[in-house]
Each structure stands twice: as structure tokens, then as C-alpha cells.
Short mmCIF file of C-alpha atoms and ligand atoms in Angstrom, two decimals:
data_model
loop_
_atom_site.label_atom_id
_atom_site.label_comp_id
_atom_site.label_asym_id
_atom_site.label_seq_id
_atom_site.Cartn_x
_atom_site.Cartn_y
_atom_site.Cartn_z
CA MET A 294 146.40 61.31 109.45
CA SER A 295 148.49 61.35 106.28
CA ILE A 296 147.85 62.09 102.64
CA ILE A 297 149.30 58.80 101.31
CA ASN A 298 149.71 55.37 102.94
CA ASN A 299 146.92 55.86 105.40
CA SER A 300 144.94 52.66 105.76
CA LYS A 301 142.56 54.45 108.14
CA THR A 302 141.44 56.93 105.49
CA ASP A 303 137.98 56.21 104.16
CA PRO A 304 138.01 57.84 100.72
CA ASN A 305 134.25 58.23 100.93
CA LYS A 306 134.26 60.46 104.02
CA ILE A 307 135.19 63.99 103.02
CA LEU A 308 134.03 65.55 106.30
CA PRO A 309 135.69 66.41 108.58
CA ILE A 310 138.38 67.84 106.32
CA THR A 311 142.04 67.20 107.14
CA TYR A 312 143.63 69.33 104.40
CA PRO A 313 141.59 72.53 103.94
CA TRP A 314 144.11 73.76 101.31
CA ALA A 315 143.08 70.89 99.01
CA ARG A 316 139.45 71.95 99.24
CA ASP A 317 140.47 75.58 98.55
CA TYR A 318 142.05 74.47 95.27
CA TYR A 319 138.82 72.74 94.31
CA LYS A 320 136.81 75.91 94.97
CA ALA A 321 139.33 78.02 93.05
CA GLY A 322 139.21 75.63 90.09
CA VAL A 323 135.40 75.76 89.98
CA ALA A 324 135.47 79.58 90.17
CA ASN A 325 137.71 79.62 87.08
CA ASN A 326 135.33 77.55 84.97
CA TRP A 327 135.46 78.11 81.19
CA THR A 328 135.01 76.21 77.95
CA PRO A 329 136.78 76.73 74.61
CA GLU A 330 133.57 77.45 72.68
CA GLU A 331 133.15 80.67 74.70
CA VAL A 332 136.13 82.08 72.80
CA SER A 333 135.48 83.21 69.25
CA MET A 334 137.88 81.85 66.65
CA GLN A 335 136.46 83.94 63.79
CA LYS A 336 139.34 86.39 63.58
CA ASP A 337 141.87 83.59 63.96
CA VAL A 338 140.31 81.74 61.03
CA GLU A 339 140.52 84.90 58.89
CA GLN A 340 144.14 85.50 59.86
CA TRP A 341 145.09 81.86 59.37
CA LYS A 342 143.59 81.85 55.87
CA ALA A 343 144.78 85.32 54.74
CA PRO A 344 147.80 84.75 52.47
CA GLY A 345 150.95 86.25 53.97
CA PHE A 346 149.31 87.59 57.16
CA LEU A 347 151.32 85.17 59.27
CA SER A 348 154.92 84.42 58.36
CA SER A 349 155.82 80.79 57.72
CA THR A 350 157.82 80.83 60.98
CA GLU A 351 154.78 82.09 62.90
CA ARG A 352 152.59 79.40 61.35
CA ARG A 353 155.11 76.74 62.29
CA LEU A 354 155.32 78.05 65.85
CA ILE A 355 151.51 77.86 66.20
CA LEU A 356 151.41 74.31 64.80
CA TRP A 357 154.25 73.19 67.07
CA ASN A 358 152.57 74.54 70.18
CA LEU A 359 149.25 72.93 69.24
CA GLY A 360 151.19 69.71 68.58
CA PHE A 361 153.05 69.78 71.89
CA PHE A 362 150.07 70.74 74.07
CA SER A 363 147.55 68.41 72.43
CA THR A 364 149.44 65.33 73.60
CA ALA A 365 150.94 66.81 76.79
CA GLU A 366 147.40 67.46 78.10
CA SER A 367 146.47 63.80 77.52
CA LEU A 368 149.63 62.54 79.21
CA THR A 369 148.86 64.76 82.21
CA ALA A 370 145.23 63.64 82.41
CA ASN A 371 146.26 59.97 82.25
CA ASN A 372 148.78 60.48 85.01
CA ILE A 373 146.14 61.98 87.32
CA VAL A 374 143.62 59.22 86.76
CA LEU A 375 145.91 56.21 86.40
CA ALA A 376 148.68 57.06 88.86
CA VAL A 377 148.05 59.95 91.26
CA TYR A 378 144.42 59.16 92.10
CA ASN A 379 145.31 55.58 93.10
CA HIS A 380 147.81 56.60 95.71
CA VAL A 381 146.38 59.83 97.11
CA THR A 382 143.46 58.39 99.04
CA ASN A 383 142.57 61.51 101.01
CA PRO A 384 139.02 62.53 99.93
CA GLU A 385 139.48 66.31 99.65
CA ALA A 386 142.71 65.86 97.67
CA ARG A 387 140.82 63.43 95.43
CA GLN A 388 138.03 65.96 94.99
CA TYR A 389 140.59 68.36 93.57
CA LEU A 390 142.13 65.63 91.38
CA LEU A 391 138.68 65.05 89.84
CA ARG A 392 138.39 68.76 89.15
CA GLN A 393 141.88 68.85 87.67
CA GLY A 394 141.03 65.85 85.49
CA PHE A 395 137.99 67.75 84.19
CA GLU A 396 140.15 70.79 83.45
CA GLU A 397 142.56 68.60 81.48
CA ALA A 398 139.54 67.39 79.48
CA ILE A 399 138.67 71.06 78.80
CA HIS A 400 142.24 71.60 77.62
CA THR A 401 142.12 68.52 75.39
CA ASP A 402 138.86 69.88 74.00
CA THR A 403 140.52 73.24 73.32
CA PHE A 404 142.98 71.65 70.90
CA ILE A 405 140.19 69.71 69.17
CA TYR A 406 138.33 73.03 68.81
CA CYS A 407 141.43 74.77 67.40
CA CYS A 408 142.10 71.94 64.90
CA ASP A 409 138.46 71.93 63.82
CA THR A 410 138.03 75.69 63.42
CA LEU A 411 141.34 76.24 61.61
CA GLY A 412 140.89 73.12 59.50
CA LEU A 413 144.23 71.64 60.57
CA ASP A 414 145.35 68.13 59.68
CA PRO A 415 144.90 66.08 62.88
CA ASP A 416 147.39 63.47 61.68
CA GLU A 417 150.04 66.16 61.51
CA ILE A 418 149.23 67.83 64.86
CA TYR A 419 148.67 64.68 66.90
CA ASN A 420 151.80 62.98 65.54
CA MET A 421 154.20 65.76 66.43
CA TYR A 422 155.22 63.98 69.60
CA ASN A 423 156.68 61.33 67.27
CA THR A 424 157.88 63.51 64.42
CA ILE A 425 159.35 66.63 66.08
CA PRO A 426 162.43 65.65 68.13
CA SER A 427 162.31 68.52 70.63
CA ILE A 428 158.66 67.69 71.42
CA GLU A 429 159.37 63.95 71.59
CA GLU A 430 162.28 64.54 73.97
CA LYS A 431 160.14 66.52 76.42
CA ASP A 432 157.38 63.89 76.47
CA ASN A 433 159.88 61.02 76.76
CA PHE A 434 161.67 62.72 79.64
CA VAL A 435 158.48 62.86 81.72
CA VAL A 436 157.25 59.42 80.65
CA GLU A 437 160.60 57.76 81.53
CA LEU A 438 160.75 59.57 84.86
CA THR A 439 157.29 58.40 85.89
CA LYS A 440 157.24 54.89 84.42
CA SER A 441 157.64 52.89 87.65
CA VAL A 442 154.47 54.38 89.14
CA PHE A 443 152.41 52.97 86.24
CA ASP A 444 153.41 49.38 87.16
CA PRO A 445 150.12 47.85 88.39
CA THR A 446 151.93 46.28 91.36
CA PHE A 447 153.40 49.63 92.47
CA THR A 448 152.59 50.83 95.99
CA THR A 449 153.86 53.81 97.96
CA ASP A 450 154.93 51.62 100.91
CA GLY A 451 158.34 52.55 102.30
CA GLU A 452 160.64 55.47 101.62
CA GLU A 453 162.03 54.23 98.31
CA ASN A 454 158.55 53.86 96.82
CA THR A 455 157.38 57.14 98.31
CA ARG A 456 160.33 58.79 96.56
CA LYS A 457 159.25 57.13 93.31
CA PHE A 458 155.80 58.59 93.74
CA VAL A 459 157.18 62.05 94.51
CA ARG A 460 159.36 61.70 91.38
CA ASP A 461 156.13 61.21 89.41
CA LEU A 462 154.62 64.34 90.97
CA ILE A 463 157.80 66.30 90.16
CA GLY A 464 157.66 64.97 86.60
CA TYR A 465 154.09 66.04 85.89
CA TYR A 466 153.34 68.97 88.18
CA VAL A 467 156.70 70.70 88.37
CA ILE A 468 158.36 69.75 85.06
CA MET A 469 155.52 69.15 82.59
CA GLU A 470 152.97 71.69 83.82
CA GLY A 471 155.48 74.00 85.53
CA ILE A 472 158.38 74.19 83.04
CA PHE A 473 157.54 72.46 79.73
CA PHE A 474 154.35 74.50 79.29
CA TYR A 475 155.89 77.89 79.81
CA ALA A 476 157.94 78.59 76.66
CA GLY A 477 154.81 77.70 74.67
CA PHE A 478 152.65 79.98 76.83
CA ALA A 479 155.12 82.83 76.28
CA MET A 480 155.17 82.28 72.49
CA MET A 481 151.40 82.17 72.10
CA LEU A 482 150.86 85.18 74.37
CA ALA A 483 153.59 87.10 72.51
CA LEU A 484 151.63 86.49 69.29
CA LYS A 485 148.43 87.67 70.96
CA ARG A 486 150.17 90.87 72.10
CA GLN A 487 150.74 91.58 68.41
CA ASN A 488 147.04 90.96 67.72
CA LYS A 489 147.81 87.71 65.98
CA MET A 490 145.64 84.64 66.64
CA ILE A 491 143.97 86.31 69.60
CA GLY A 492 141.36 83.55 70.03
CA ILE A 493 143.99 80.86 70.48
CA GLY A 494 145.96 83.32 72.61
CA GLU A 495 142.98 83.82 74.90
CA GLN A 496 142.51 80.06 75.20
CA PHE A 497 146.16 79.75 76.18
CA GLU A 498 145.57 82.42 78.85
CA TYR A 499 142.74 80.33 80.32
CA ILE A 500 144.84 77.20 80.17
CA MET A 501 147.73 79.01 81.84
CA ARG A 502 145.43 80.19 84.64
CA ASP A 503 144.29 76.59 85.22
CA GLU A 504 147.83 75.25 85.03
CA SER A 505 149.07 77.71 87.63
CA LEU A 506 146.58 76.14 90.06
CA HIS A 507 147.57 72.59 89.04
CA LEU A 508 151.20 73.45 89.64
CA ALA A 509 150.49 75.08 93.02
CA PHE A 510 148.36 72.10 94.13
CA GLY A 511 151.10 69.70 93.00
CA CYS A 512 153.73 71.57 94.99
CA ASP A 513 151.53 71.59 98.11
CA LEU A 514 150.91 67.86 97.66
CA ILE A 515 154.66 67.20 97.35
CA LYS A 516 155.38 69.35 100.42
CA THR A 517 152.69 67.57 102.45
CA ILE A 518 154.12 64.15 101.55
CA ARG A 519 157.60 65.45 102.41
CA ASP A 520 156.48 66.85 105.78
CA GLU A 521 154.70 63.60 106.66
CA ASN A 522 157.61 61.43 105.45
CA PRO A 523 160.68 63.53 106.30
CA GLY A 524 162.98 60.54 105.74
CA ILE A 525 162.48 60.74 101.96
CA TRP A 526 163.89 64.27 101.72
CA THR A 527 167.57 63.33 101.80
CA GLN A 528 170.27 65.57 100.39
CA ALA A 529 170.73 63.03 97.58
CA PHE A 530 167.03 63.24 96.68
CA GLN A 531 167.06 67.04 96.76
CA ASP A 532 170.13 67.02 94.49
CA GLU A 533 168.36 64.61 92.17
CA ILE A 534 165.32 66.90 91.90
CA ILE A 535 167.54 69.92 91.15
CA ASP A 536 169.31 67.85 88.51
CA LEU A 537 165.99 66.85 86.91
CA VAL A 538 164.91 70.49 86.81
CA LYS A 539 168.23 71.43 85.12
CA LYS A 540 167.75 68.71 82.48
CA ALA A 541 164.18 69.87 81.92
CA VAL A 542 165.38 73.45 81.48
CA ASP A 543 167.85 72.30 78.80
CA LEU A 544 165.08 70.46 76.94
CA GLU A 545 162.72 73.42 77.19
CA LYS A 546 165.39 75.80 75.91
CA ARG A 547 166.02 73.49 72.95
CA TYR A 548 162.29 73.42 72.23
CA ALA A 549 162.08 77.21 72.42
CA HIS A 550 165.04 77.64 70.06
CA ASP A 551 163.58 75.17 67.56
CA ALA A 552 160.01 76.47 67.68
CA CYS A 553 160.83 80.18 67.82
CA PRO A 554 164.01 81.01 65.93
CA GLU A 555 165.94 84.19 66.61
CA GLY A 556 164.23 87.49 65.98
CA LEU A 557 160.64 86.27 65.86
CA LEU A 558 157.95 88.23 67.74
CA GLY A 559 160.56 90.74 68.83
CA ILE A 560 161.96 88.13 71.18
CA ASN A 561 165.31 86.46 70.71
CA ALA A 562 166.36 82.99 71.71
CA GLU A 563 168.46 84.29 74.59
CA GLN A 564 165.39 85.91 76.17
CA PHE A 565 163.52 82.61 75.98
CA SER A 566 166.41 80.84 77.71
CA GLN A 567 166.39 83.49 80.39
CA TYR A 568 162.64 83.14 80.85
CA VAL A 569 162.78 79.35 81.18
CA GLU A 570 165.58 79.65 83.75
CA PHE A 571 163.62 82.29 85.67
CA VAL A 572 160.56 80.03 85.72
CA ALA A 573 162.63 77.02 86.88
CA ASP A 574 164.01 79.01 89.84
CA ARG A 575 160.44 79.89 90.87
CA ARG A 576 159.55 76.18 90.85
CA LEU A 577 162.60 75.26 92.95
CA GLU A 578 161.77 78.01 95.47
CA ARG A 579 158.20 76.70 95.71
CA LEU A 580 159.70 73.35 96.83
CA ASP A 581 162.07 75.06 99.32
CA LEU A 582 165.05 74.11 97.14
CA PRO A 583 167.85 76.55 96.28
CA LYS A 584 167.67 78.60 93.07
CA VAL A 585 170.04 77.56 90.30
CA TYR A 586 170.02 80.40 87.77
CA GLY A 587 169.36 83.72 89.53
CA ARG A 588 167.80 85.24 86.40
CA LYS A 589 165.40 88.17 86.17
CA ASN A 590 162.10 87.79 84.35
CA PRO A 591 162.69 89.13 80.81
CA PHE A 592 158.93 89.09 80.07
CA ALA A 593 157.25 91.31 82.67
CA TRP A 594 154.02 90.95 80.65
CA MET A 595 154.05 87.20 81.30
CA SER A 596 154.09 87.64 85.06
CA GLN A 597 151.14 90.03 84.69
CA ALA A 598 149.34 87.41 82.67
CA THR A 599 150.05 84.72 85.28
CA ASP A 600 149.56 86.74 88.43
CA LEU A 601 146.37 88.64 87.63
CA SER A 602 143.10 86.98 88.29
CA LYS A 603 142.13 87.15 84.65
CA GLU A 604 138.58 86.49 83.83
CA LYS A 605 136.60 86.83 80.71
CA ASN A 606 133.93 89.37 80.01
CA PHE A 607 131.82 87.25 77.72
CA PHE A 608 130.05 90.25 76.25
CA GLU A 609 133.15 92.10 75.15
CA THR A 610 135.25 89.04 74.33
CA ARG A 611 138.12 90.20 76.38
CA VAL A 612 139.70 89.12 79.58
CA THR A 613 138.74 91.27 82.57
CA GLU A 614 137.80 90.68 86.17
CA TYR A 615 135.05 88.11 86.28
CA GLN A 616 134.75 85.06 88.41
CA THR A 617 131.94 82.63 89.03
CA GLY A 618 132.67 82.09 92.70
CA GLY A 619 135.18 82.43 95.53
CA VAL A 620 138.76 83.55 95.37
CA LEU A 621 141.93 81.81 96.47
CA THR A 622 145.27 83.25 97.41
CA TRP A 623 148.37 81.14 97.62
CA ASP A 624 152.12 81.58 98.17
MN1 MN B 924 146.20 71.15 81.26
FE1 FE B 925 147.22 70.75 84.10
#
């Protein structure tokens, strides 16, 4: 049995299960179900419209993060459906990919909901991946890295092609969802901690909870492919992955500096750099690769937000312990 390149796998036969961990991710995703309309945007609308409540820098930061995430979610969804799903034929892994695809649709819907309720100009938000260089650079980095897998004649036959496929998984799961999302998460949650735009902040908390599962699934998928195809995991390939992570960290730091200039939210640019480096080391460790930066987490409140099983109490409009189903532990 193997998770890719297995001509004996019938994608229609999910039982008996070969990879119980993949099914666990599906159950965990379902237990975390939410929709953006469950979060009230009333206070956000008032704050957004109140003259002078938000500084112009804070307004720009919010717009930039909506701009980055709105297109990044679509890119991620397309990659699942058009690239990953084709090559991962194992049925329980596919079951999770369907769930992840649905969650990306929820995330796409979240940014539609935010644009609609705040009355934002969609042409401005949805064009930021063309008009804001540090957003464009992040998207282009992932798109370039994963291009070969979108060739309709691409297969995962042989070690070179398997490496190409793993490069795609690194690009989306580890770099896009695991690094490029995290400065934005920290900015929006820092605003929420100051009671600013708490509706959007809560939506970002839900998205972050989903993304932490996507990232963990992606890493387990990469490790399974690696264990089943040990020949791909050469020193040169490991060095290449570390190099990609370093380049991604540089792009994410540039984005953080541009979107959140010094002194905003009580956080300075240096702390954002430190946070991005800390996050990147966690991703490398998850892939059994050596740490590069050796930084401490400057935002203890972020690790609380990511590690807790945060659920919403729909009656009190705040995040508490509430889950619709089973629980999953990983790591
Ligand atoms: Mn997403
Ligand atoms: Fe995701």
C-alpha cells in the first residue's frame, strides 16, 4: 500500500482504512464546523464607520490582510482540487481533502462576508495580489514553486516527479498555510486583543484553527510520501526545502514590515520578524528538518490562540470550549 502511485488503490473503497490518521483529520475538521454568518459584525461595522476610531495605519492593515487572504484562500482551494486530489488516490486521504476544500470555501465566504458587511470595494480588495508588491511576491513565490504540478501531463511517477509533487505540498501546506498566513493572523488577533474589529478577529481565530489542521495534515502527508519513497529525501532535497523556508520567511517579514509599520498595536517590526522565524522553525521541526533560527515565541498569546481547542459559545458570542463532535490530538 502507498499513498501515491498505487495502481492497486481503488479510490472508491474507503474500508478497510490504511491511514487512520487521515480519517482522524476528517473527524477533527467536521468537529470544528463553523460559518462566518455565526459571527456578528455589528460592532465591527460601527468601529469601521466611526471617524477616527481606527487609525489610518490600522485601516490599511485590515484591508491588506483581507486582500492577502481573499486570494490566498482561492489559490489554496484550487491547489487541493486541481493538483493534490489528482495524485493522492488513497480514499481516506481524499475524504480529508474534500473536507479541507469545503473549509477553504468557508474561508473564501468569510472574506465575501467581511467585504459585504463593511461595504468595502471588492475591486480594491481582490486586486491587491496585483497592486501590493509584498502580497504579489508571496503569491508568486508559491505559484512558481508549484507550477509543474499543474501541467495536465504531470504524473508522480519516479523520484524526480515525486519530489516535484512534494515541492507543491511544501509550497501550499508548509509555506502558504504554515508561514504566509501567520503574520496576518498575529496582526488581526493583536487588533482583537485591543477590542478592535473583534468580529473579523474571531473569524480569523476560526480560520487559524482550521489552518492548523490543514498544516498538520499536509505535514503528515509529506512524511508518509517520504517514508514510502525514501529515495526522494536526499540531502540536496532537504537543503532545498530549508532554503525555500528561508526565502518564505524573508517574504513574510517584508510583508509584516509593510503591512504593520513600527510601533503599531504595541508590537514592533522586530517582534514580527522574530515571530515569523519562530513559526518557521516549528514547521521545519514538524518535517524532521533542523531548526534555522532558534528564536523564542515573542507572542505567547498567539500560541494560546493556536494551541487551545477554541470553540464558540454561540449564545455569548465569545470563543469558549464547544465542539460538535470528537477530539483529535496530534504532535
Ligand atoms: Mn484556508
Ligand atoms: Fe487551508
